[in-house]
């Protein structure tokens, strides 16, 4: 069970982090929701995913991290920490849904879903969902 939960968390992280070099993983709605519930309930799960997310982000080319930093209004060396904290908080709060996840994976992407994703990523990790 824990292995499946970890796989789900990693799949969400890879898909929504926009790692262009990696194919978007397949994740069912139930897996997404189970992962979201686990992240919301378990600080250790959030910490583990955050560590993996930061490591992945630090491996991205500097120019990509700089672009993400510009979008998030942070310095390039802060991108991994800030992006991952906001990303995981957004999933945990329920600000990113399975429908958002699927729309972002769609061929060419859904502009409305991308706008929503970017708005969510600009929220402070401690923000309460509205």
Coordinates of C-alpha atoms in Angstrom, one line a residue:
X1 CA 0.0 0.0 0.0
X2 CA 2.8 2.4 0.9
X3 CA 4.6 1.7 -2.3
X4 CA 1.5 2.4 -4.3
X5 CA 1.0 5.7 -2.5
X6 CA 4.6 6.7 -3.1
X7 CA 4.2 5.9 -6.8
X8 CA 1.1 8.0 -7.0
X9 CA 2.9 11.0 -5.3
X10 CA 5.8 10.7 -7.7
X11 CA 3.5 10.5 -10.7
X12 CA 1.7 13.6 -9.7
X13 CA 4.9 15.4 -9.1
X14 CA 6.4 14.5 -12.4
X15 CA 3.2 15.2 -14.4
X16 CA 2.4 18.6 -12.8
X17 CA 5.9 19.8 -12.4
X18 CA 6.1 20.0 -16.2
X19 CA 9.2 17.9 -16.7
X20 CA 9.3 18.1 -20.5
X21 CA 11.9 15.4 -20.8
X22 CA 9.8 12.8 -19.0
X23 CA 6.6 11.3 -20.3
X24 CA 3.5 12.1 -18.2
X25 CA 2.7 9.0 -16.1
X26 CA -0.7 7.4 -16.1
X27 CA -2.6 7.9 -12.9
X28 CA -6.2 7.0 -12.2
X29 CA -8.6 9.4 -10.4
X30 CA -8.7 7.0 -7.4
X31 CA -4.8 7.0 -7.2
X32 CA -4.7 10.8 -7.5
X33 CA -7.3 11.2 -4.8
X34 CA -5.6 8.6 -2.5
X35 CA -2.3 10.4 -3.0
X36 CA -3.9 13.8 -2.2
X37 CA -5.5 12.4 0.9
X38 CA -2.2 10.9 2.0
X39 CA -0.4 14.2 1.5
X40 CA -3.1 16.1 3.4
X41 CA -3.0 13.7 6.3
X42 CA 0.7 12.8 6.6
X43 CA 3.5 15.3 7.1
X44 CA 6.1 12.5 6.5
X45 CA 4.5 11.9 3.1
X46 CA 4.7 15.6 2.3
X47 CA 8.3 15.8 3.4
X48 CA 9.3 12.7 1.3
X49 CA 7.6 14.1 -1.8
X50 CA 9.1 17.5 -1.2
X51 CA 12.6 16.1 -1.0
X52 CA 12.1 14.1 -4.2
X53 CA 10.6 17.1 -5.9
X54 CA 13.4 19.4 -4.9
X55 CA 16.0 16.9 -6.1
X56 CA 14.2 16.6 -9.5
X57 CA 13.9 20.4 -9.8
X58 CA 17.6 20.9 -9.1
X59 CA 18.4 18.5 -12.0
X60 CA 16.4 20.7 -14.4
X61 CA 18.6 23.0 -16.7
X62 CA 19.3 26.4 -15.1
X63 CA 17.5 28.2 -17.9
X64 CA 14.3 26.2 -17.2
X65 CA 14.6 26.9 -13.4
X66 CA 15.2 30.6 -14.2
X67 CA 12.0 30.7 -16.3
X68 CA 10.0 29.0 -13.4
X69 CA 11.6 31.5 -11.0
X70 CA 10.4 34.4 -13.2
X71 CA 6.9 33.0 -13.1
X72 CA 7.0 32.5 -9.3
X73 CA 8.9 35.8 -8.8
X74 CA 11.7 34.1 -6.9
X75 CA 15.5 33.8 -7.6
X76 CA 16.7 30.8 -9.6
X77 CA 18.4 29.2 -6.6
X78 CA 15.1 29.4 -4.7
X79 CA 13.0 27.6 -7.4
X80 CA 13.3 24.1 -6.1
X81 CA 12.3 24.9 -2.6
X82 CA 9.5 27.4 -3.4
X83 CA 8.0 25.5 -6.4
X84 CA 7.9 22.2 -4.5
X85 CA 6.5 23.7 -1.3
X86 CA 3.7 25.4 -3.2
X87 CA 3.0 22.5 -5.5
X88 CA 2.7 20.0 -2.7
X89 CA 0.6 22.4 -0.6
X90 CA -1.7 22.9 -3.7
X91 CA -2.3 19.2 -4.0
X92 CA -2.7 18.8 -0.2
X93 CA -5.3 21.6 0.0
X94 CA -7.2 20.2 -3.0
X95 CA -6.5 23.3 -5.1
X96 CA -5.4 21.0 -7.9
X97 CA -7.9 18.4 -9.0
X98 CA -7.7 15.2 -11.1
X99 CA -9.4 17.2 -13.9
X100 CA -6.5 19.8 -13.6
X101 CA -4.0 17.0 -13.7
X102 CA -5.5 15.5 -16.8
X103 CA -5.9 18.8 -18.6
X104 CA -2.2 19.6 -18.0
X105 CA -1.3 16.3 -19.5
X106 CA -3.4 16.9 -22.6
X107 CA -1.6 17.2 -25.9
X108 CA -0.7 20.8 -26.3
X109 CA -2.0 21.5 -22.8
X110 CA -5.2 23.3 -21.8
X111 CA -4.5 27.1 -21.5
X112 CA -7.2 27.5 -18.8
X113 CA -5.7 24.6 -16.8
X114 CA -2.3 26.1 -17.2
X115 CA -3.5 29.5 -15.9
X116 CA -5.2 27.8 -13.0
X117 CA -2.0 25.9 -12.2
X118 CA 0.1 29.0 -12.3
X119 CA -2.4 30.9 -10.0
X120 CA -2.3 28.0 -7.6
X121 CA 1.5 28.0 -7.6
X122 CA 1.6 31.6 -6.7
X123 CA -0.2 31.0 -3.4
X124 CA 1.8 30.8 -0.2
X125 CA 2.1 27.2 0.9
X126 CA 0.4 28.1 4.2
X127 CA -2.7 29.5 2.5
X128 CA -6.0 27.9 3.2
X129 CA -8.0 26.8 0.2
X130 CA -11.0 29.0 -0.7

